[in-house]
XYZ file of C-alpha atoms in Angstrom:
775
model
C -10.760 17.598 -6.809
C -12.711 19.091 -3.804
C -16.183 18.140 -3.053
C -18.782 19.700 -5.255
C -22.273 20.691 -4.007
C -24.815 21.285 -6.717
C -26.914 23.953 -5.033
C -27.432 24.642 -1.439
C -27.491 21.856 1.005
C -30.901 21.596 2.574
C -31.602 20.006 5.940
C -34.802 17.989 4.642
C -35.136 15.892 1.466
C -35.404 17.744 -1.694
C -34.401 15.318 -4.478
C -36.455 16.694 -7.453
C -34.738 18.391 -10.230
C -35.669 19.740 -13.650
C -34.935 16.484 -15.116
C -38.115 14.345 -15.646
C -39.081 11.863 -13.022
C -40.468 8.481 -14.199
C -43.796 8.128 -12.518
C -44.970 4.788 -13.903
C -47.450 2.960 -11.873
C -44.737 0.767 -10.230
C -42.717 3.656 -9.028
C -43.923 3.438 -5.611
C -42.514 -0.016 -5.244
C -39.058 1.153 -5.156
C -40.185 3.860 -2.590
C -41.956 1.341 -0.453
C -38.801 -0.862 -0.408
C -36.606 1.949 0.626
C -39.013 3.073 3.389
C -39.117 -0.505 4.825
C -35.311 -0.906 4.487
C -34.683 2.237 6.370
C -37.142 1.354 9.007
C -35.796 -2.034 9.569
C -32.263 -0.722 9.628
C -33.045 1.770 12.211
C -34.956 -0.640 14.380
C -31.870 -3.099 14.317
C -29.097 -0.369 14.270
C -27.954 -2.066 11.073
C -27.510 -0.842 7.377
C -29.362 -2.062 4.281
C -28.358 -2.124 0.549
C -30.508 -1.144 -2.139
C -29.612 -2.070 -5.794
C -31.618 -0.192 -8.566
C -30.945 -1.781 -11.920
C -31.846 -0.790 -15.462
C -31.816 2.379 -17.562
C -29.402 5.101 -16.136
C -32.022 7.857 -15.891
C -34.714 5.591 -14.515
C -32.294 4.394 -11.731
C -31.338 7.973 -10.858
C -34.933 8.871 -10.628
C -35.938 5.973 -8.492
C -32.946 6.692 -6.232
C -34.230 10.366 -5.796
C -37.651 8.858 -4.925
C -36.377 6.197 -2.580
C -34.274 8.641 -0.464
C -37.238 10.933 -0.264
C -39.518 8.105 0.901
C -36.694 6.868 3.312
C -36.751 10.282 4.711
C -32.947 10.774 4.470
C -31.978 14.474 4.555
C -29.770 15.662 1.564
C -27.271 17.080 4.107
C -26.573 13.464 5.122
C -26.260 11.884 1.707
C -23.432 11.590 -0.744
C -23.410 10.619 -4.421
C -20.409 8.877 -5.707
C -20.388 8.838 -9.545
C -19.936 10.730 -12.773
C -22.357 13.510 -12.065
C -24.298 15.107 -9.133
C -28.048 14.235 -9.930
C -29.067 14.681 -6.392
C -29.033 17.911 -4.405
C -26.225 16.879 -2.059
C -22.507 16.186 -1.824
C -20.912 14.683 -4.788
C -17.675 13.014 -5.697
C -16.532 11.060 -8.602
C -15.417 7.495 -7.972
C -11.827 8.418 -8.411
C -12.165 10.686 -5.315
C -14.089 8.128 -3.062
C -11.341 8.490 -0.497
C -13.074 11.779 0.686
C -15.394 9.564 2.610
C -12.836 7.743 4.658
C -13.079 8.543 8.242
C -16.650 10.091 7.787
C -20.146 8.959 8.658
C -23.119 9.474 6.201
C -26.840 8.211 6.489
C -26.832 7.291 2.668
C -24.246 6.927 0.076
C -25.218 6.339 -3.541
C -22.799 4.687 -5.846
C -23.691 5.358 -9.646
C -21.933 2.482 -11.355
C -23.558 2.909 -14.762
C -20.230 4.312 -16.455
C -17.873 2.136 -14.467
C -17.689 0.241 -11.300
C -14.341 0.769 -9.282
C -13.989 -1.768 -6.595
C -11.797 0.643 -4.628
C -14.688 3.170 -4.576
C -16.896 0.389 -3.031
C -14.332 -0.351 -0.499
C -13.871 3.243 0.331
C -17.474 4.156 0.648
C -19.325 1.347 2.122
C -17.792 1.768 5.585
C -19.027 5.486 5.704
C -22.713 4.536 5.995
C -23.921 4.652 9.587
C -26.248 2.405 11.398
C -29.903 2.907 10.214
C -28.594 4.143 6.772
C -28.803 3.056 3.228
C -26.105 2.021 0.771
C -27.414 2.351 -2.848
C -25.924 1.052 -5.867
C -27.142 2.150 -9.431
C -26.336 -0.443 -12.063
C -27.294 -1.659 -15.575
C -29.535 -4.723 -15.650
C -27.731 -7.092 -13.353
C -28.014 -10.149 -15.943
C -26.239 -8.120 -18.634
C -23.921 -6.151 -16.357
C -21.000 -8.714 -16.206
C -20.949 -8.827 -20.168
C -20.690 -5.057 -20.582
C -17.263 -3.346 -20.607
C -16.908 -0.022 -18.607
C -14.330 2.489 -17.881
C -12.719 0.413 -15.115
C -12.440 -2.498 -17.587
C -10.471 -0.384 -20.017
C -7.966 0.210 -17.462
C -7.326 -3.571 -17.426
C -6.584 -3.699 -21.130
C -2.862 -3.719 -21.107
C -1.195 -3.603 -24.432
C -0.838 -5.665 -26.569
C -4.432 -6.784 -25.247
C -7.529 -4.762 -25.887
C -10.666 -4.205 -23.934
C -12.409 -7.012 -25.712
C -9.913 -9.432 -23.928
C -11.004 -8.258 -20.525
C -13.429 -10.695 -18.800
C -16.429 -9.805 -16.524
C -15.593 -12.488 -13.739
C -15.397 -10.020 -11.041
C -18.682 -8.162 -11.699
C -20.346 -11.699 -12.279
C -19.089 -12.588 -8.773
C -20.124 -9.191 -7.508
C -23.654 -9.741 -8.732
C -23.853 -13.203 -7.294
C -22.913 -11.812 -3.890
C -25.583 -9.066 -4.161
C -28.107 -11.842 -4.866
C -26.921 -14.201 -2.123
C -26.559 -11.952 0.898
C -29.150 -10.878 3.529
C -30.056 -7.273 3.898
C -29.857 -6.419 0.095
C -32.825 -5.323 -1.824
C -32.728 -5.535 -5.828
C -35.240 -3.597 -7.830
C -35.668 -3.527 -11.702
C -35.853 0.224 -12.257
C -37.263 -0.238 -15.649
C -40.345 -2.307 -14.708
C -40.510 -1.772 -10.995
C -40.129 -5.484 -10.239
C -38.736 -6.416 -6.856
C -36.243 -9.206 -7.339
C -35.575 -9.349 -3.473
C -36.880 -7.061 -0.794
C -33.667 -7.310 1.420
C -35.769 -7.474 4.684
C -34.493 -9.726 7.296
C -36.863 -9.094 10.162
C -34.129 -8.817 12.740
C -34.914 -8.234 16.439
C -34.701 -4.585 17.604
C -31.419 -3.474 18.773
C -30.798 -3.394 22.462
C -28.982 -0.643 24.186
C -25.411 -1.423 24.836
C -24.776 -1.154 28.561
C -22.164 1.603 29.448
C -18.857 0.294 30.186
C -17.772 0.576 34.001
C -15.114 3.018 34.813
C -11.753 1.211 35.095
C -10.503 1.418 38.664
C -6.970 2.296 37.897
C -7.744 5.084 35.149
C -5.291 8.013 34.927
C -7.314 10.065 32.458
C -10.172 12.035 33.746
C -13.388 9.997 34.550
C -15.473 12.227 32.086
C -13.223 10.610 29.387
C -14.600 7.003 30.034
C -18.083 8.237 30.516
C -17.960 9.094 26.649
C -16.696 5.603 25.691
C -19.534 3.433 24.037
C -17.922 -0.029 24.486
C -15.671 -1.836 26.564
C -13.361 -2.073 23.520
C -13.208 1.594 23.185
C -12.584 2.054 26.763
C -9.734 -0.407 26.733
C -8.249 1.512 23.783
C -8.516 4.876 25.480
C -6.926 3.338 28.728
C -3.922 2.077 26.481
C -3.435 5.683 25.384
C -2.646 6.520 29.001
C 0.928 5.224 28.520
C 1.467 8.140 26.088
C 1.730 10.313 29.252
C 5.382 9.546 29.446
C 8.024 9.256 26.976
C 9.207 5.970 25.327
C 5.800 4.566 24.754
C 4.169 3.274 21.602
C 0.448 2.316 21.372
C -1.053 0.234 18.515
C -4.774 0.167 18.005
C -6.109 -2.076 15.436
C -9.782 -2.490 14.385
C -12.168 -2.919 11.483
C -13.988 0.285 10.394
C -16.698 1.582 12.489
C -15.235 0.418 15.910
C -14.304 4.041 17.237
C -10.693 3.952 17.235
C -10.358 7.568 15.958
C -12.880 8.638 18.642
C -10.547 6.880 21.226
C -7.506 8.556 19.878
C -9.596 11.845 20.021
C -10.377 11.463 23.680
C -6.733 10.509 24.430
C -5.633 13.531 22.635
C -7.986 15.698 24.533
C -6.651 14.482 27.972
C -3.072 14.742 26.852
C -3.437 18.365 25.840
C -5.317 19.276 28.992
C -2.252 17.806 30.921
C 0.089 20.232 28.958
C 1.287 17.689 26.149
C 1.708 18.802 22.619
C -0.069 16.366 20.571
C 0.629 16.166 16.707
C -1.902 14.434 14.679
C -1.484 12.997 11.149
C -3.448 11.039 8.683
C -3.431 10.359 4.903
C -5.952 13.104 4.469
C -6.928 15.661 6.975
C -10.603 15.062 6.545
C -10.138 11.594 7.920
C -8.628 13.032 11.096
C -11.493 15.098 11.693
C -13.091 12.643 14.214
C -10.004 12.942 16.493
C -10.272 16.638 16.638
C -14.144 16.502 17.137
C -13.874 14.180 20.167
C -10.939 16.019 21.618
C -12.895 19.275 21.473
C -15.960 17.871 22.768
C -13.996 16.315 25.792
C -12.443 19.575 26.597
C -15.801 21.251 26.550
C -17.087 18.580 28.965
C -14.224 19.136 31.165
C -14.767 22.890 31.205
C -11.236 23.729 29.914
C -10.936 26.760 27.929
C -9.210 26.258 24.340
C -9.007 28.266 21.248
C -9.621 26.782 17.748
C -7.627 27.771 14.843
C -10.153 28.770 12.319
C -7.729 28.741 9.424
C -6.491 25.255 9.371
C -8.739 22.128 8.839
C -8.968 20.060 10.992
C -8.877 22.921 13.475
C -5.940 23.098 15.901
C -7.011 23.081 19.587
C -4.902 25.325 21.792
C -5.628 24.682 25.468
C -5.221 27.762 27.571
C -1.925 27.585 29.551
C -1.430 23.949 28.672
C -0.920 21.798 25.596
C -2.517 21.560 22.187
C -3.694 19.272 19.480
C -2.598 20.079 15.947
C -2.606 18.361 12.485
C 0.262 18.126 9.954
C 0.296 15.962 6.812
C 2.433 12.893 6.882
C 5.148 14.311 4.978
C 5.391 17.406 7.234
C 4.737 15.324 10.337
C 7.539 13.006 9.763
C 9.929 15.912 10.551
C 8.324 16.239 13.864
C 7.775 19.995 13.521
C 8.131 22.075 16.714
C 9.195 18.961 18.702
C 5.765 17.461 19.750
C 5.539 15.350 23.015
C 3.212 12.739 21.368
C 2.388 11.856 17.690
C -0.912 10.126 16.799
C -0.756 8.407 13.393
C -4.378 7.720 12.272
C -4.909 5.110 9.551
C -1.268 4.109 9.788
C -1.937 1.278 7.294
C -2.259 3.570 4.552
C 1.214 5.125 4.866
C 4.587 3.652 3.698
C 6.673 1.771 5.923
C 9.540 4.234 5.718
C 7.201 7.224 6.697
C 5.980 5.136 9.669
C 9.625 4.538 10.806
C 10.196 8.278 10.996
C 7.610 8.672 13.645
C 9.636 6.299 16.079
C 11.879 9.347 16.663
C 8.954 10.942 18.680
C 9.090 10.778 22.479
C 5.798 8.838 22.334
C 3.726 7.706 19.509
C 0.533 5.903 18.837
C -0.762 4.149 15.505
C -4.319 3.421 14.766
C -4.929 1.173 11.817
C -7.759 -0.657 10.207
C -7.322 -4.460 9.997
C -9.854 -5.086 7.031
C -11.284 -2.660 4.532
C -9.611 -0.222 2.211
C -7.242 1.549 4.572
C -6.017 -1.669 6.114
C -5.593 -3.794 2.931
C -2.051 -2.706 2.613
C 0.123 -5.012 4.765
C 3.240 -2.803 5.110
C 2.151 -2.135 8.648
C 1.724 -5.631 9.898
C 4.185 -7.384 7.556
C 7.260 -5.105 7.976
C 6.676 -2.197 10.264
C 5.619 -4.256 13.203
C 8.959 -5.902 13.226
C 10.720 -2.539 13.140
C 8.458 -1.215 15.965
C 9.442 -4.224 18.173
C 13.122 -3.495 17.439
C 12.786 0.077 18.626
C 13.239 1.543 22.037
C 9.584 2.003 22.487
C 7.513 0.024 25.013
C 4.732 -1.246 22.869
C 1.093 -1.676 23.980
C -1.252 -3.474 21.524
C -5.038 -3.155 21.587
C -7.662 -4.840 19.354
C -11.266 -3.486 18.902
C -13.813 -5.767 17.503
C -17.288 -4.514 18.712
C -18.761 -2.113 16.105
C -20.131 1.303 17.254
C -21.432 2.730 13.985
C -23.843 -0.107 13.469
C -24.843 -3.472 14.996
C -22.415 -6.386 15.227
C -24.674 -8.558 12.858
C -24.753 -5.887 10.112
C -25.445 -7.618 6.799
C -23.783 -4.974 4.647
C -20.501 -5.474 6.435
C -20.733 -9.191 5.895
C -21.597 -8.738 2.145
C -18.671 -6.195 1.571
C -16.282 -8.452 3.148
C -17.294 -11.305 0.982
C -17.635 -9.306 -2.272
C -14.326 -7.602 -2.087
C -12.524 -10.356 -0.028
C -11.546 -7.825 2.492
C -10.975 -10.515 5.105
C -9.220 -13.079 2.826
C -6.691 -15.059 4.728
C -4.163 -17.720 3.789
C -4.710 -21.302 5.314
C -4.183 -21.567 9.075
C -0.769 -22.638 10.046
C -1.764 -26.234 11.129
C -2.688 -27.239 7.624
C 0.750 -26.416 5.998
C 3.379 -26.650 8.767
C 4.703 -30.015 7.058
C 4.978 -28.335 3.708
C 8.326 -28.860 1.880
C 9.585 -28.624 -1.518
C 9.322 -32.255 -1.976
C 5.589 -32.394 -0.620
C 4.141 -29.539 -2.628
C 2.433 -29.469 -6.021
C 2.817 -26.767 -8.742
C -0.548 -25.453 -9.905
C -1.402 -23.123 -12.729
C -4.388 -21.461 -11.154
C -6.815 -20.353 -13.836
C -9.659 -17.876 -13.209
C -12.074 -20.727 -13.491
C -10.110 -22.773 -10.870
C -10.423 -19.785 -8.535
C -14.111 -18.977 -9.213
C -15.023 -22.718 -8.687
C -13.334 -23.059 -5.223
C -14.141 -20.120 -2.865
C -11.602 -21.523 -0.352
C -8.903 -21.665 -2.965
C -9.645 -18.091 -3.957
C -9.646 -16.760 -0.424
C -6.346 -18.567 0.210
C -4.730 -17.422 -2.932
C -5.797 -13.737 -2.520
C -5.123 -13.719 1.211
C -1.501 -14.769 0.588
C -1.158 -12.226 -2.056
C -2.407 -9.522 0.268
C 0.142 -10.394 2.853
C 2.809 -10.187 0.294
C 2.485 -6.657 -0.497
C 2.318 -3.267 1.156
C -0.999 -2.318 -0.359
C -3.486 -4.506 -1.827
C -6.774 -2.808 -2.998
C -10.116 -4.107 -3.802
C -9.313 -3.397 -7.525
C -6.653 -6.004 -7.302
C -9.166 -8.712 -6.949
C -10.807 -7.596 -10.261
C -7.430 -7.513 -11.895
C -6.750 -11.060 -10.663
C -10.131 -12.270 -12.044
C -10.420 -10.196 -15.169
C -7.054 -8.780 -16.535
C -5.805 -10.548 -19.649
C -2.294 -10.178 -18.977
C -2.169 -11.733 -15.381
C -1.710 -15.344 -14.430
C -1.422 -17.026 -11.128
C 0.989 -19.953 -10.102
C 1.013 -21.670 -6.607
C 2.596 -24.352 -4.600
C 0.010 -26.336 -2.663
C 0.255 -28.680 0.061
C -2.611 -31.165 0.537
C -4.801 -28.821 -1.467
C -3.928 -25.652 0.459
C -1.768 -22.761 -0.921
C 1.528 -22.343 0.705
C 3.337 -20.070 -1.845
C 1.756 -17.980 -4.751
C 3.013 -15.794 -7.483
C 1.095 -13.346 -9.594
C 2.570 -12.841 -12.995
C 2.076 -10.153 -15.636
C 2.906 -10.543 -19.452
C 4.870 -7.535 -20.630
C 6.558 -6.723 -23.951
C 5.946 -7.804 -27.363
C 4.705 -4.392 -28.158
C 3.849 -2.969 -31.520
C 6.188 -0.329 -33.301
C 3.604 2.320 -32.569
C 3.206 1.422 -28.978
C 6.971 1.362 -28.433
C 7.335 4.753 -30.001
C 4.534 6.210 -27.888
C 6.270 4.796 -24.879
C 9.659 5.944 -25.855
C 8.367 9.531 -26.461
C 6.841 9.780 -22.901
C 3.438 8.597 -23.752
C 1.311 6.755 -21.209
C 0.989 2.994 -22.002
C -0.884 0.736 -19.334
C 1.072 -1.916 -17.845
C 4.336 -3.088 -19.252
C 6.322 -1.699 -16.345
C 9.658 -3.147 -17.216
C 9.639 -2.241 -20.777
C 8.389 1.248 -19.772
C 11.307 1.926 -17.357
C 13.900 0.568 -19.844
C 12.524 2.513 -22.644
C 11.606 5.934 -21.071
C 14.155 6.400 -18.362
C 16.954 4.436 -19.966
C 16.154 5.487 -23.550
C 16.133 1.866 -25.042
C 13.198 1.825 -27.473
C 13.874 -1.758 -28.335
C 13.133 -2.925 -24.764
C 9.571 -3.452 -25.649
C 10.332 -5.951 -28.427
C 11.106 -9.049 -26.286
C 8.274 -10.644 -24.350
C 8.470 -11.399 -20.682
C 6.732 -12.496 -17.497
C 7.090 -10.039 -14.815
C 6.748 -11.258 -11.061
C 4.228 -8.710 -9.623
C 4.151 -10.447 -6.200
C 5.336 -13.605 -4.559
C 4.717 -14.789 -1.136
C 5.281 -17.832 1.003
C 2.964 -18.801 3.885
C 4.653 -17.325 7.186
C 4.335 -20.873 8.708
C 6.384 -22.327 5.829
C 9.307 -19.815 5.293
C 12.888 -20.537 5.123
C 12.443 -23.864 3.537
C 13.254 -23.076 -0.132
C 9.383 -22.787 -1.222
C 9.835 -19.470 -2.774
C 12.811 -20.634 -4.713
C 11.085 -23.813 -5.696
C 8.114 -21.847 -7.002
C 10.349 -19.587 -9.182
C 12.190 -22.557 -10.567
C 8.903 -24.124 -11.492
C 7.952 -20.906 -13.289
C 11.143 -20.764 -15.074
C 10.730 -24.182 -16.214
C 7.184 -23.617 -17.520
C 8.026 -20.297 -19.268
C 11.597 -20.797 -20.458
C 10.459 -21.642 -24.025
C 7.594 -19.076 -24.089
C 9.327 -15.867 -23.197
C 12.502 -13.859 -23.457
C 12.857 -12.906 -19.896
C 11.480 -13.218 -16.491
C 11.569 -9.999 -14.559
C 10.748 -8.350 -11.237
C 10.704 -4.820 -9.665
C 10.403 -4.215 -5.827
C 11.423 -1.920 -3.203
C 15.078 -3.181 -2.439
C 16.219 -4.452 0.906
C 19.389 -6.550 1.343
C 17.535 -9.530 2.013
C 15.178 -9.476 -0.946
C 18.049 -8.505 -3.320
C 19.934 -11.569 -2.222
C 16.949 -13.937 -2.723
C 16.305 -12.746 -6.130
C 20.059 -12.913 -7.133
C 20.313 -16.489 -5.684
C 17.411 -17.341 -7.951
C 19.183 -16.180 -11.155
C 18.032 -12.558 -11.489
C 20.488 -9.703 -11.988
C 20.234 -6.040 -11.489
C 19.630 -3.647 -14.519
C 18.142 -0.577 -12.795
C 17.931 1.008 -9.303
C 15.268 3.799 -9.219
C 16.570 7.281 -8.209
C 13.441 8.122 -6.194
C 11.752 6.237 -3.377
C 8.612 4.146 -4.181
C 5.531 5.976 -2.743
C 4.099 2.819 -1.238
C 7.164 0.913 0.096
C 9.227 3.888 0.919
C 12.312 1.994 -0.514
C 14.341 2.385 -3.782
C 12.947 -0.047 -6.398
C 15.234 -2.293 -8.082
C 14.604 -4.085 -11.589
C 16.103 -7.391 -12.036
C 15.985 -9.750 -15.062
C 16.482 -13.444 -15.598
C 16.902 -14.159 -19.355
C 15.510 -16.985 -21.024
C 16.414 -16.548 -24.646
C 19.228 -14.874 -26.741
C 17.047 -11.824 -27.116
C 16.539 -11.670 -23.366
C 20.306 -12.257 -22.701
C 20.968 -9.295 -24.952
C 18.560 -7.043 -23.189
C 20.066 -7.961 -19.788
C 23.486 -7.780 -20.755
C 22.957 -4.130 -22.427
C 21.250 -2.765 -19.400
C 23.559 -4.537 -16.755
C 26.511 -2.854 -18.572
C 24.706 0.678 -18.567
C 23.846 0.106 -14.930
C 27.625 -0.588 -14.217
C 28.577 2.519 -16.025
C 26.245 5.055 -14.324
C 25.833 3.666 -10.774
C 28.882 5.367 -9.256
C 27.867 8.823 -10.431
C 24.264 8.346 -9.368
C 25.189 7.103 -5.865
C 26.810 10.552 -5.032
C 23.682 12.394 -6.340
C 20.130 11.199 -6.110
C 20.971 7.885 -4.315
C 23.170 9.394 -1.775
C 20.798 8.305 1.035
C 20.294 4.748 -0.171
C 21.031 2.094 2.455
C 24.665 1.002 1.999
C 23.714 -2.667 2.494
C 21.166 -2.235 -0.403
C 23.831 -0.611 -2.545
C 26.155 -3.419 -1.825
C 23.688 -6.015 -2.710
C 22.313 -4.513 -5.978
C 25.929 -4.128 -7.298
C 26.765 -7.569 -6.460
C 23.655 -8.717 -8.233
C 24.836 -7.506 -11.621
C 25.684 -10.115 -14.045
C 28.064 -8.193 -16.424
C 31.716 -8.966 -16.395
C 33.099 -6.086 -14.376
C 35.830 -3.951 -15.823
C 38.421 -1.644 -14.221
C 40.336 0.751 -16.534
C 42.400 3.346 -14.559
C 45.033 5.499 -16.221
C 48.582 5.431 -14.939
C 48.071 8.809 -13.251
C 44.779 7.456 -11.571
C 46.599 4.307 -10.309
C 49.343 6.558 -8.800
C 46.705 8.656 -7.167
C 45.161 5.510 -5.572
C 48.422 4.006 -4.523
C 49.514 7.019 -2.805
C 46.404 7.143 -0.399
C 47.396 4.468 2.106
C 50.637 6.000 2.898
C 49.352 9.569 2.971
C 50.966 10.861 -0.250
C 47.740 11.608 -1.928
C 44.225 12.107 -0.922
C 40.849 10.862 -2.179
C 39.385 14.335 -2.719
C 41.856 15.038 -5.489
C 39.787 12.879 -7.811
C 37.082 10.503 -6.454
C 36.543 8.804 -9.781
C 39.351 6.077 -9.622
C 38.278 5.178 -6.098
C 34.744 4.768 -7.219
C 35.702 2.603 -9.897
C 37.876 0.572 -7.781
C 34.966 0.171 -5.231
C 32.443 -0.743 -7.989
C 34.708 -3.390 -9.378
C 35.197 -5.028 -5.916
C 31.402 -4.917 -5.049
C 30.493 -6.365 -8.395
C 32.596 -9.451 -8.308
C 35.233 -9.471 -5.432
C 38.500 -11.261 -6.491
C 38.424 -12.320 -2.729
C 35.161 -12.198 -1.134
C 36.647 -12.122 2.478
C 38.997 -9.268 1.766
C 36.773 -6.745 3.241
C 34.311 -7.001 6.151
C 30.629 -5.707 5.701
C 31.443 -2.759 7.792
C 34.399 -1.854 5.548
C 32.371 -2.273 2.438
C 29.652 0.150 4.037
C 32.518 2.632 4.573
C 33.350 2.454 0.908
C 29.818 2.969 0.034
C 29.020 5.912 2.469
C 32.287 7.869 1.783
C 33.619 6.879 -1.632
C 30.528 6.188 -3.620
C 27.885 8.505 -1.695
C 30.433 11.043 -0.877
C 29.121 11.669 2.767
C 31.238 13.872 5.002
C 33.839 12.291 7.240
C 32.094 13.306 10.485
C 28.794 11.772 9.290
C 30.408 8.593 8.177
C 32.545 8.119 11.444
C 29.261 8.548 13.556
C 27.007 6.217 11.523
C 29.609 3.402 11.455
C 30.725 3.815 14.948
C 34.188 4.820 14.568
C 35.879 6.411 17.709
C 37.055 9.320 15.790
C 37.365 10.687 12.204
C 40.939 9.905 12.105
C 40.318 6.198 12.843
C 37.659 6.287 10.003
C 40.246 7.721 7.581
C 42.977 5.293 8.452
C 40.653 2.442 8.099
C 39.708 3.635 4.442
C 43.500 3.884 3.740
C 43.790 0.319 4.847
C 40.929 -0.781 2.413
C 42.414 1.119 -0.590
C 45.683 -0.656 0.155
C 43.977 -4.124 0.085
C 42.003 -3.356 -3.001
C 45.058 -2.052 -4.752
C 46.893 -5.127 -4.072
C 43.945 -7.158 -5.391
C 43.258 -5.380 -8.651
C 46.596 -3.503 -9.489
C 49.344 -4.684 -11.817
C 52.865 -5.288 -10.578
C 54.056 -1.719 -11.104
C 51.186 -0.473 -9.126
C 52.163 -2.707 -6.199
C 55.582 -1.264 -6.498
C 54.168 2.243 -6.361
C 52.119 1.340 -3.420
C 55.114 -0.096 -1.525
C 57.189 3.034 -2.247
C 54.845 5.077 0.065
C 54.653 2.576 2.888
């Protein structure tokens, strides 16, 4: 939904509407507080937070008066909530990402109908130094006990909204009351619970950075840098003037990384380079284009703006250009750009990021903490792939804030309230952890809330386990009735953690709704098995799905993950019918889960939007009902996988295919007709060809990959050849090139030899005779 503006945007405060404004004798109190907060924020170049709690209409009226008193123009204000009660920009909380990468003087979050933690994480960083972040809420003492629209999203069947707790909001309120720079006003009575004033010293001008002696960009570029950090980042971008370079700039929000990228883009375009910019939303890349255009104007370089696209494309006269494409379009490297700049890279899937490595030169800017950077696909997996690429990588970290002072209390509060900076324990505390030294713990919400260090270590490890962790995941961890946490601790510190979700045990009505395509929250495994695989009974057994599991990086490869799964199985074996998992499949992960007793029942036919991988579903049965479910779907998987691999899964990694087929736990079958065996036996000697009927060759391949009669019969490369050519039906030239055969003929001969070995392994005596006949 696009931003909506209720009436013309004015350059001066005009908050009053037809709705009645409460003007009780204490109304001026909130106005005075807002005026004082704004004055202090401006003096210190920091931000302040104003909480207006009480009746919805009264809080909205006081917000109108407070912003008027604080002299904040409507054009610099955004309301995030269910309705636009001020004459300014408005977004619903579900569209709060519209503020990413932007700067506002005031943001008002109306939380009366719901409080979405993600909306807070997305909007708080948009407020500039000297500005106000305003939260409208029910009375704070009562707020944790109320259930709102976000709570309803946590009520996963068979649980109801009455089963959802209010721990996240209780903690949220506690942080509001505990942190500096936060004013709390009772909008019903005008009582000021706390004024939020900190009496900070005035901000001091930051000295301009000195021009680097060895700079290759124009000197005017560095004159526009506001901090040494920003200057270092711009200088790192100089590497993009030649091919084979990759630059990574990491920073918290408000450090000026997008501006640095814009200054670099302007220089590169002026030097004749074609710069392609991409970002999750085009509006969040606007700062890159604004700074590039301003630099070109400063340099006196003529350029044309594309008035149609937004952000505007910049075409430098007789030289290069700066242009925008969405991530999907940019990944194809349209018109062969010289340089690609990926802004907010942490918000994109790993697979998408990998595609940009085909560019001659590439830069990634990414947020370390905050909403955009909470996804750890970039740091956990993509950094390894970047290091393995042919690019020479330059890393830069930016720590000095630009939008606001480095002692900003609102940033401190946001990090604490949303655990944006949660981290696992430092390496030194757990380096001696082994399966024999750890303790298995059932971490209740009470345990986590009673020990902030335990909560931070647990959530920090969960963040690192997943491609994208959002602030709402903290609320789910604390409030969702279907979730539980299990951990291994070493001397009190978390070294491995698993987040589990109860699924199944659904009523007949719920199962029917799910089977007919209706939306049922949670219950991902029963949903997949019911809707996609047409098994309405899949929702009857109850299970625990492993949503996330992580082992501390300093204690990996010691069997701790397997130890945790073993403890979980011991605890739940008599309580559930199955344990399950779904994740973006890689060969290593599939082998890990298979080694721990989980077997394949489904491989998704489209890539996961977050991980960029095909997701696999695996089950570990704990009862007869669970075994029946696993056997039923394992058999169906075996029946269909050969056909699917030549269609929607024809681009799946062959090593993933090998792993997921091997991880099935159903007795493999091979039933070929006499004619099909004769066709197969004729291929090694050249009497017949695979293309006559690929079906028996696919069945033979599936049989061997499922449970090889002789594991060393084929090499990994030969099994990849079977997957690419036989199962996925890739053309001979493509297969030969991918698998490094010197020619197509050699590739064909190799496949003939493979078919001969498999025929001797699985064919009857008469088939062997038929094979020998053609040798």
